[in-house]
mmCIF file of C-alpha atoms in Angstrom:
data_model
loop_
_atom_site.group_PDB
_atom_site.id
_atom_site.type_symbol
_atom_site.label_atom_id
_atom_site.label_comp_id
_atom_site.label_asym_id
_atom_site.label_seq_id
_atom_site.Cartn_x
_atom_site.Cartn_y
_atom_site.Cartn_z
ATOM 1 C CA MET M 86 18.403 7.965 -14.249
ATOM 2 C CA SER M 87 17.267 4.465 -14.045
ATOM 3 C CA GLU M 88 14.092 3.383 -15.668
ATOM 4 C CA ARG M 89 12.734 1.946 -12.554
ATOM 5 C CA ILE M 90 12.633 5.745 -10.932
ATOM 6 C CA ALA M 91 12.055 8.701 -13.115
ATOM 7 C CA LEU M 92 12.787 12.459 -11.696
ATOM 8 C CA GLU M 93 11.725 15.376 -13.781
ATOM 9 C CA VAL M 94 12.410 18.928 -12.418
ATOM 10 C CA ARG M 95 10.470 21.503 -14.205
ATOM 11 C CA GLU M 96 11.479 25.057 -14.604
ATOM 12 C CA ASP M 97 8.630 26.371 -12.603
ATOM 13 C CA GLY M 98 10.187 24.581 -9.487
ATOM 14 C CA ILE M 99 7.758 21.462 -9.538
ATOM 15 C CA ALA M 100 9.783 18.188 -9.201
ATOM 16 C CA ILE M 101 8.205 15.021 -10.496
ATOM 17 C CA LEU M 102 9.548 11.600 -8.953
ATOM 18 C CA ARG M 103 7.756 8.395 -10.462
ATOM 19 C CA MET M 104 8.208 5.019 -9.180
ATOM 20 C CA GLN M 105 7.811 2.774 -12.388
ATOM 21 C CA ASP M 106 9.397 -0.561 -11.705
ATOM 22 C CA ARG M 107 6.611 -2.549 -14.165
ATOM 23 C CA ASP M 108 8.346 -5.991 -13.522
ATOM 24 C CA LYS M 109 8.225 -6.044 -9.978
ATOM 25 C CA LYS M 110 5.340 -3.331 -9.333
ATOM 26 C CA ASN M 111 7.127 -1.155 -7.061
ATOM 27 C CA LEU M 112 8.177 -3.541 -4.531
ATOM 28 C CA PHE M 113 10.828 -2.391 -2.187
ATOM 29 C CA SER M 114 14.171 -4.746 -3.494
ATOM 30 C CA ASP M 115 17.284 -3.452 -2.310
ATOM 31 C CA ASP M 116 17.963 -2.081 -5.708
ATOM 32 C CA PHE M 117 14.622 -0.115 -5.735
ATOM 33 C CA ILE M 118 15.201 1.333 -2.284
ATOM 34 C CA HIS M 119 18.763 2.298 -3.542
ATOM 35 C CA GLU M 120 17.541 4.053 -6.474
ATOM 36 C CA LEU M 121 14.543 5.626 -5.096
ATOM 37 C CA VAL M 122 16.870 7.310 -2.305
ATOM 38 C CA THR M 123 19.421 8.156 -4.937
ATOM 39 C CA ALA M 124 16.381 10.015 -6.659
ATOM 40 C CA VAL M 125 15.225 11.711 -3.531
ATOM 41 C CA GLU M 126 18.922 13.012 -3.048
ATOM 42 C CA ARG M 127 19.109 14.399 -6.650
ATOM 43 C CA ALA M 128 15.678 15.970 -6.252
ATOM 44 C CA GLU M 129 17.101 17.901 -3.078
ATOM 45 C CA GLU M 130 20.189 19.015 -5.107
ATOM 46 C CA ALA M 131 18.065 20.631 -7.844
ATOM 47 C CA ARG M 132 16.068 22.501 -4.773
ATOM 48 C CA PRO M 133 12.500 22.423 -6.085
ATOM 49 C CA LYS M 134 9.671 24.081 -4.302
ATOM 50 C CA VAL M 135 7.600 20.969 -4.257
ATOM 51 C CA LEU M 136 7.917 17.160 -5.086
ATOM 52 C CA VAL M 137 5.083 15.191 -6.550
ATOM 53 C CA LEU M 138 5.817 11.520 -5.601
ATOM 54 C CA ALA M 139 3.982 9.153 -8.019
ATOM 55 C CA GLY M 140 3.647 5.547 -8.809
ATOM 56 C CA LEU M 141 2.338 3.199 -11.597
ATOM 57 C CA GLU M 142 -1.267 3.728 -12.702
ATOM 58 C CA ASP M 143 -1.995 0.398 -10.682
ATOM 59 C CA VAL M 144 0.539 0.146 -8.069
ATOM 60 C CA PHE M 145 1.740 3.273 -6.027
ATOM 61 C CA ALA M 146 4.186 1.248 -3.961
ATOM 62 C CA ALA M 147 3.621 -2.419 -2.889
ATOM 63 C CA GLY M 148 6.147 -2.613 0.148
ATOM 64 C CA ALA M 149 8.465 -5.154 1.301
ATOM 65 C CA GLU M 150 9.661 -8.004 -1.001
ATOM 66 C CA LYS M 151 9.093 -11.481 -0.114
ATOM 67 C CA LYS M 152 12.743 -12.459 -0.230
ATOM 68 C CA ASN M 153 13.636 -9.724 2.315
ATOM 69 C CA LEU M 154 10.927 -10.691 4.545
ATOM 70 C CA MET M 155 12.368 -14.431 4.462
ATOM 71 C CA ASP M 156 15.950 -13.101 5.223
ATOM 72 C CA LEU M 157 14.525 -11.095 8.263
ATOM 73 C CA CYS M 158 12.939 -14.508 9.311
ATOM 74 C CA ASP M 159 16.526 -15.870 9.098
ATOM 75 C CA GLY M 160 17.566 -13.182 11.054
ATOM 76 C CA THR M 161 20.522 -12.522 8.367
ATOM 77 C CA VAL M 162 19.512 -8.812 7.646
ATOM 78 C CA HIS M 163 18.080 -5.870 9.284
ATOM 79 C CA VAL M 164 15.237 -4.059 7.888
ATOM 80 C CA LYS M 165 16.442 -1.678 5.235
ATOM 81 C CA ASP M 166 13.273 0.180 3.991
ATOM 82 C CA LEU M 167 13.094 2.577 6.814
ATOM 83 C CA VAL M 168 15.814 4.603 4.877
ATOM 84 C CA ILE M 169 12.692 5.467 2.618
ATOM 85 C CA SER M 170 10.479 6.901 5.428
ATOM 86 C CA GLU M 171 13.883 8.759 6.846
ATOM 87 C CA LYS M 172 14.451 10.598 3.286
ATOM 88 C CA LEU M 173 10.768 11.461 2.785
ATOM 89 C CA VAL M 174 10.193 12.910 6.175
ATOM 90 C CA HIS M 175 13.601 14.832 6.089
ATOM 91 C CA ALA M 176 13.000 16.177 2.376
ATOM 92 C CA PRO M 177 13.419 19.942 2.827
ATOM 93 C CA PHE M 178 10.569 20.451 0.393
ATOM 94 C CA PRO M 179 6.960 19.745 0.692
ATOM 95 C CA VAL M 180 6.009 16.313 -0.987
ATOM 96 C CA ILE M 181 2.753 15.505 -2.379
ATOM 97 C CA ALA M 182 1.842 11.644 -2.631
ATOM 98 C CA ALA M 183 -0.098 11.013 -5.978
ATOM 99 C CA MET M 184 -1.261 7.560 -5.343
ATOM 100 C CA GLU M 185 -3.315 6.374 -8.368
ATOM 101 C CA GLY M 186 -2.402 2.960 -7.650
ATOM 102 C CA HIS M 187 -2.555 0.692 -4.684
ATOM 103 C CA ALA M 188 -0.368 1.335 -1.710
ATOM 104 C CA VAL M 189 0.408 -1.617 0.598
ATOM 105 C CA GLY M 190 2.300 -2.000 3.852
ATOM 106 C CA GLY M 191 5.556 0.307 3.523
ATOM 107 C CA GLY M 192 3.891 1.696 0.416
ATOM 108 C CA LEU M 193 1.188 3.433 2.343
ATOM 109 C CA VAL M 194 3.684 4.278 5.047
ATOM 110 C CA MET M 195 5.572 6.432 2.442
ATOM 111 C CA ALA M 196 2.446 8.278 2.062
ATOM 112 C CA ALA M 197 2.079 8.808 5.674
ATOM 113 C CA CYS M 198 5.530 10.185 5.459
ATOM 114 C CA CYS M 199 4.166 13.075 2.898
ATOM 115 C CA ASP M 200 3.101 16.351 3.458
ATOM 116 C CA MET M 201 -0.149 15.816 1.211
ATOM 117 C CA VAL M 202 -1.768 12.871 -0.091
ATOM 118 C CA ILE M 203 -4.334 12.128 -2.876
ATOM 119 C CA GLY M 204 -5.665 8.681 -3.285
ATOM 120 C CA ALA M 205 -7.728 6.871 -5.830
ATOM 121 C CA ARG M 206 -11.376 5.656 -5.455
ATOM 122 C CA GLU M 207 -10.568 2.350 -7.251
ATOM 123 C CA SER M 208 -7.270 1.576 -5.594
ATOM 124 C CA ARG M 209 -6.851 -0.080 -2.230
ATOM 125 C CA TYR M 210 -4.750 1.092 0.831
ATOM 126 C CA GLY M 211 -3.875 -1.005 3.563
ATOM 127 C CA VAL M 212 -0.820 -2.055 6.144
ATOM 128 C CA VAL M 213 -0.550 -5.536 5.517
ATOM 129 C CA PHE M 214 2.132 -6.509 7.941
ATOM 130 C CA MET M 215 0.131 -8.387 10.690
ATOM 131 C CA GLY M 216 -1.585 -10.370 7.915
ATOM 132 C CA LEU M 217 2.053 -11.867 7.321
ATOM 133 C CA GLY M 218 2.495 -12.519 11.084
ATOM 134 C CA PHE M 219 4.738 -9.707 12.092
ATOM 135 C CA THR M 220 4.625 -6.190 13.314
ATOM 136 C CA PRO M 221 4.359 -2.879 11.367
ATOM 137 C CA GLY M 222 7.540 -1.202 10.267
ATOM 138 C CA MET M 223 9.011 1.918 8.368
ATOM 139 C CA GLY M 224 7.515 4.291 10.996
ATOM 140 C CA CYS M 225 3.892 3.060 10.609
ATOM 141 C CA THR M 226 3.099 2.660 14.398
ATOM 142 C CA LYS M 227 3.825 6.333 14.932
ATOM 143 C CA LEU M 228 2.868 7.994 11.462
ATOM 144 C CA LEU M 229 -0.260 6.343 10.191
ATOM 145 C CA GLN M 230 -2.319 8.082 12.545
ATOM 146 C CA GLY M 231 -1.542 11.120 10.905
ATOM 147 C CA LEU M 232 -2.748 9.899 7.578
ATOM 148 C CA VAL M 233 -5.843 8.196 8.643
ATOM 149 C CA GLY M 234 -6.488 9.052 12.289
ATOM 150 C CA ASN M 235 -5.824 6.981 15.598
ATOM 151 C CA GLN M 236 -8.750 4.495 15.486
ATOM 152 C CA ILE M 237 -8.721 4.021 11.881
ATOM 153 C CA ALA M 238 -4.825 3.352 12.075
ATOM 154 C CA ASN M 239 -5.500 0.646 14.794
ATOM 155 C CA GLU M 240 -7.980 -0.905 12.563
ATOM 156 C CA MET M 241 -5.871 -0.847 9.563
ATOM 157 C CA MET M 242 -2.896 -2.250 11.414
ATOM 158 C CA PHE M 243 -4.528 -4.942 13.678
ATOM 159 C CA THR M 244 -6.824 -6.181 10.670
ATOM 160 C CA ALA M 245 -4.331 -5.618 7.718
ATOM 161 C CA LYS M 246 -7.310 -4.888 5.766
ATOM 162 C CA ARG M 247 -6.579 -3.285 2.414
ATOM 163 C CA PHE M 248 -9.462 -0.743 2.361
ATOM 164 C CA ARG M 249 -10.690 0.460 -1.155
ATOM 165 C CA GLY M 250 -9.985 4.079 -1.831
ATOM 166 C CA SER M 251 -14.132 4.760 -2.187
ATOM 167 C CA GLU M 252 -14.591 3.035 1.193
ATOM 168 C CA LEU M 253 -11.989 5.349 2.853
ATOM 169 C CA ALA M 254 -13.649 8.450 1.282
ATOM 170 C CA GLY M 255 -16.761 7.832 3.598
ATOM 171 C CA MET M 256 -14.626 7.405 6.619
ATOM 172 C CA ASN M 257 -13.032 10.346 8.408
ATOM 173 C CA VAL M 258 -9.360 10.061 7.150
ATOM 174 C CA SER M 259 -6.867 12.537 6.541
ATOM 175 C CA PHE M 260 -6.142 12.027 3.087
ATOM 176 C CA ASN M 261 -6.535 15.591 1.048
ATOM 177 C CA TYR M 262 -8.505 14.048 -1.741
ATOM 178 C CA ILE M 263 -9.706 10.826 -2.843
ATOM 179 C CA VAL M 264 -10.709 10.909 -6.350
ATOM 180 C CA PRO M 265 -11.146 8.758 -9.574
ATOM 181 C CA ARG M 266 -8.013 7.433 -10.583
ATOM 182 C CA ALA M 267 -7.674 9.604 -13.795
ATOM 183 C CA GLU M 268 -7.817 12.626 -11.766
ATOM 184 C CA VAL M 269 -5.098 11.810 -9.037
ATOM 185 C CA MET M 270 -2.385 13.446 -11.269
ATOM 186 C CA PRO M 271 -4.327 16.624 -12.066
ATOM 187 C CA LYS M 272 -5.152 17.122 -8.551
ATOM 188 C CA ALA M 273 -1.565 16.502 -7.461
ATOM 189 C CA MET M 274 -0.378 19.023 -10.078
ATOM 190 C CA SER M 275 -2.911 21.634 -9.398
ATOM 191 C CA ILE M 276 -1.610 21.698 -5.812
ATOM 192 C CA ALA M 277 2.090 21.632 -6.465
ATOM 193 C CA MET M 278 1.441 24.629 -9.021
ATOM 194 C CA GLN M 279 -0.221 26.638 -6.129
ATOM 195 C CA ILE M 280 2.736 26.029 -3.967
ATOM 196 C CA ALA M 281 5.149 26.763 -6.827
ATOM 197 C CA GLU M 282 3.664 30.449 -6.647
ATOM 198 C CA LYS M 283 5.380 30.819 -3.417
ATOM 199 C CA ASN M 284 8.645 32.270 -2.213
ATOM 200 C CA ILE M 285 11.039 29.262 -2.116
ATOM 201 C CA ASP M 286 12.822 30.248 1.099
ATOM 202 C CA SER M 287 9.592 30.704 2.836
ATOM 203 C CA ILE M 288 8.291 27.126 1.566
ATOM 204 C CA TYR M 289 11.489 25.625 3.112
ATOM 205 C CA LEU M 290 10.982 27.328 6.375
ATOM 206 C CA LEU M 291 7.519 26.441 6.721
ATOM 207 C CA LYS M 292 8.456 22.780 5.743
ATOM 208 C CA TYR M 293 11.227 22.643 8.204
ATOM 209 C CA ALA M 294 8.845 23.680 10.869
ATOM 210 C CA LEU M 295 5.867 21.342 10.123
ATOM 211 C CA SER M 296 8.298 18.412 9.706
ATOM 212 C CA ALA M 297 9.617 18.729 13.102
ATOM 213 C CA GLU M 298 6.649 16.481 14.667
ATOM 214 C CA LYS M 299 7.194 13.875 12.094
ATOM 215 C CA LYS M 300 11.009 13.503 12.502
ATOM 216 C CA LYS M 301 10.561 13.253 16.276
ATOM 217 C CA LEU M 302 7.924 10.214 15.892
ATOM 218 C CA LEU M 303 10.030 8.575 13.393
ATOM 219 C CA ILE M 304 12.772 8.140 15.876
ATOM 220 C CA GLU M 305 10.415 6.920 18.565
ATOM 221 C CA ALA M 306 9.029 4.390 15.982
ATOM 222 C CA ARG M 307 12.231 3.041 14.944
ATOM 223 C CA VAL M 308 13.321 2.188 18.382
ATOM 224 C CA GLN M 309 10.012 0.507 19.081
ATOM 225 C CA GLU M 310 9.241 -1.208 15.747
ATOM 226 C CA ASP M 311 13.112 -2.562 15.612
ATOM 227 C CA PHE M 312 12.364 -4.126 18.933
ATOM 228 C CA MET M 313 9.231 -5.566 17.834
ATOM 229 C CA HIS M 314 10.739 -6.947 14.503
ATOM 230 C CA ARG M 315 13.524 -8.875 16.429
ATOM 231 C CA LEU M 316 10.637 -10.605 18.316
ATOM 232 C CA SER M 317 7.905 -11.028 15.704
ATOM 233 C CA PHE M 318 10.275 -12.174 12.740
ATOM 234 C CA GLY M 319 11.485 -14.857 15.183
ATOM 235 C CA PHE M 320 8.051 -16.326 15.947
ATOM 236 C CA PRO M 321 7.719 -19.847 14.049
ATOM 237 C CA GLU M 322 4.383 -19.111 12.392
ATOM 238 C CA THR M 323 5.585 -15.831 10.866
ATOM 239 C CA ARG M 324 7.924 -17.601 8.247
ATOM 240 C CA ARG M 325 4.785 -20.047 7.359
ATOM 241 C CA THR M 326 2.474 -17.010 7.281
ATOM 242 C CA ILE M 327 4.687 -15.144 4.815
ATOM 243 C CA GLU M 328 4.935 -18.360 2.662
ATOM 244 C CA GLU M 329 1.484 -18.916 2.405
ATOM 245 C CA PHE M 330 -0.217 -15.529 2.370
ATOM 246 C CA TYR M 331 2.274 -13.208 0.812
ATOM 247 C CA ALA M 332 0.538 -11.514 -2.016
ATOM 248 C CA GLY M 333 3.032 -9.405 -3.751
ATOM 249 C CA GLY M 334 5.075 -9.986 -6.810
ATOM 250 C CA MET S 210 -23.587 -25.995 3.304
ATOM 251 C CA THR S 211 -24.236 -26.283 -0.427
ATOM 252 C CA ARG S 212 -22.370 -25.151 -3.426
ATOM 253 C CA ASP S 213 -25.046 -22.700 -4.106
ATOM 254 C CA GLU S 214 -24.811 -21.044 -0.888
ATOM 255 C CA VAL S 215 -21.087 -20.803 -1.146
ATOM 256 C CA VAL S 216 -21.469 -18.917 -4.394
ATOM 257 C CA GLU S 217 -23.974 -16.736 -2.781
ATOM 258 C CA VAL S 218 -21.413 -15.924 0.062
ATOM 259 C CA ILE S 219 -18.887 -15.257 -2.742
ATOM 260 C CA LYS S 220 -21.426 -13.019 -4.613
ATOM 261 C CA ARG S 221 -22.120 -10.844 -1.775
ATOM 262 C CA ASN S 222 -18.649 -10.324 -0.883
ATOM 263 C CA ILE S 223 -18.027 -9.084 -4.513
ATOM 264 C CA LEU S 224 -20.871 -6.607 -4.122
ATOM 265 C CA ASP S 225 -19.451 -5.533 -0.683
ATOM 266 C CA ASN S 226 -16.086 -5.008 -2.451
ATOM 267 C CA LEU S 227 -17.009 -3.841 -5.660
ATOM 268 C CA GLU S 228 -18.953 -0.472 -6.849
ATOM 269 C CA ASP S 229 -21.983 -0.428 -9.053
ATOM 270 C CA LEU S 230 -22.704 -4.172 -9.399
ATOM 271 C CA ASP S 231 -26.320 -5.931 -9.541
ATOM 272 C CA GLU S 232 -26.207 -9.304 -7.773
ATOM 273 C CA ASN S 233 -28.300 -10.824 -10.612
ATOM 274 C CA ASN S 234 -25.675 -10.113 -13.242
ATOM 275 C CA ILE S 235 -22.892 -11.750 -11.448
ATOM 276 C CA ASP S 236 -22.288 -14.938 -13.455
ATOM 277 C CA PRO S 237 -20.338 -17.592 -11.547
ATOM 278 C CA ASP S 238 -18.717 -18.932 -14.966
ATOM 279 C CA LYS S 239 -16.840 -15.491 -15.283
ATOM 280 C CA SER S 240 -13.967 -14.132 -13.380
ATOM 281 C CA MET S 241 -14.054 -11.417 -11.116
ATOM 282 C CA LYS S 242 -11.899 -9.499 -13.236
ATOM 283 C CA ASP S 243 -15.016 -9.373 -15.789
ATOM 284 C CA TYR S 244 -16.640 -7.151 -13.311
ATOM 285 C CA GLY S 245 -13.716 -4.713 -12.888
ATOM 286 C CA ALA S 246 -12.022 -6.268 -9.636
ATOM 287 C CA ASN S 247 -8.264 -5.734 -9.714
ATOM 288 C CA SER S 248 -5.841 -8.022 -7.914
ATOM 289 C CA LEU S 249 -6.185 -6.531 -4.380
ATOM 290 C CA ASP S 250 -10.082 -6.526 -4.787
ATOM 291 C CA ILE S 251 -9.882 -10.119 -5.590
ATOM 292 C CA ILE S 252 -7.646 -10.903 -2.549
ATOM 293 C CA GLU S 253 -10.171 -8.942 -0.228
ATOM 294 C CA VAL S 254 -13.090 -10.830 -1.799
ATOM 295 C CA VAL S 255 -11.472 -14.189 -1.240
ATOM 296 C CA SER S 256 -10.292 -13.474 2.278
ATOM 297 C CA CYS S 257 -13.607 -12.214 3.479
ATOM 298 C CA SER S 258 -15.559 -15.210 1.999
ATOM 299 C CA MET S 259 -13.088 -17.495 3.840
ATOM 300 C CA ARG S 260 -13.445 -15.866 6.922
ATOM 301 C CA GLU S 261 -17.268 -16.066 6.480
ATOM 302 C CA LEU S 262 -17.109 -19.838 5.747
ATOM 303 C CA ASN S 263 -14.396 -20.374 8.422
ATOM 304 C CA ILE S 264 -11.992 -21.952 6.107
ATOM 305 C CA LYS S 265 -8.480 -21.018 5.267
ATOM 306 C CA ILE S 266 -6.614 -21.953 2.041
ATOM 307 C CA PRO S 267 -3.105 -20.786 1.318
ATOM 308 C CA ARG S 268 -2.819 -18.422 -1.688
ATOM 309 C CA THR S 269 -0.501 -20.541 -3.689
ATOM 310 C CA GLU S 270 -3.532 -23.322 -3.694
ATOM 311 C CA LEU S 271 -5.757 -20.756 -5.349
ATOM 312 C CA ALA S 272 -3.212 -19.634 -8.068
ATOM 313 C CA ASP S 273 -5.015 -21.595 -10.823
ATOM 314 C CA VAL S 274 -8.601 -20.558 -10.151
ATOM 315 C CA LYS S 275 -10.122 -18.776 -12.810
ATOM 316 C CA THR S 276 -13.775 -18.313 -12.343
ATOM 317 C CA ILE S 277 -16.259 -17.615 -9.555
ATOM 318 C CA GLY S 278 -17.479 -21.201 -9.650
ATOM 319 C CA GLN S 279 -14.110 -22.638 -9.502
ATOM 320 C CA LEU S 280 -13.411 -20.693 -6.460
ATOM 321 C CA ALA S 281 -16.499 -22.068 -4.931
ATOM 322 C CA ASP S 282 -15.318 -25.598 -5.677
ATOM 323 C CA LYS S 283 -12.100 -24.948 -4.091
ATOM 324 C CA PHE S 284 -14.082 -23.972 -0.921
ATOM 325 C CA MET S 285 -16.370 -26.922 -1.118
ATOM 326 C CA GLU S 286 -13.155 -29.189 -1.079
ATOM 327 C CA GLN S 287 -12.033 -27.502 2.230
ATOM 328 C CA ILE S 288 -15.729 -27.323 3.454
ATOM 329 C CA GLY S 289 -15.951 -30.978 3.090
ATOM 330 C CA LYS S 290 -12.947 -31.821 5.106
#
């Protein structure tokens, strides 16, 4: 397994997938996406009872790389990171997002694809797409509502604001827990251990039933978001906005 | 608008964006990092302050800013235009 993505499958049925690209801070470069998807596939082969998805201490996942956004403006490529949402939503086991660090853009959409989500008070969570001039992707327009509720999802998408975990804790969002950073992993592991006590076949059955809605939403989102991207990446000011205000690595 | 007023705007946004801080303890000669701000906290403080001051400076032009006071100086250049 590469250094960027580490997968550990424990004897008790808990798998831990850690995104740890320290150089690029878990930005979705092409290689990163490929390795992440491969790691999820390897986890599927191991048939764990539950997967804990973690990132770096300061960054859970940072979303699209600037180069890829510029390529999208040029119209030379199509959005590739949707495959991450597909993989997570279609995972046959429950997935817990343990977000010690920030989750921004597609990084937060990853959490919205998961079954349970734990955030850190010190970290920031937001979908910055519109701040860079283009419309949200990766299933954000249909899945974010499940994570933070309709109205807050609207606020997040229209304003592109990165909310501090401590701020979200006082809002009515659907994170399971928002705790101090050091408590994120212990909390995730505690939930995972409770799930790991259960019968694997029933876990997979329940996951299949519970994931049906998200799979449907993701198909709907893909059609709409793809259409909006064709327009919004073509707006002349989008390129300039990315150039001036992109905040990733 | 005076430089002091600009510093006040930045301070207020630091207080709004960070936990457990006392306004009197914020020294403009220090960096926001000295008060526990992470990179995204700083981005949020800067964009909130610019919005309030009705100015817009590309992120690339702020790359060399180290302290709260230097940020206020950058803002003053833009306000003067």
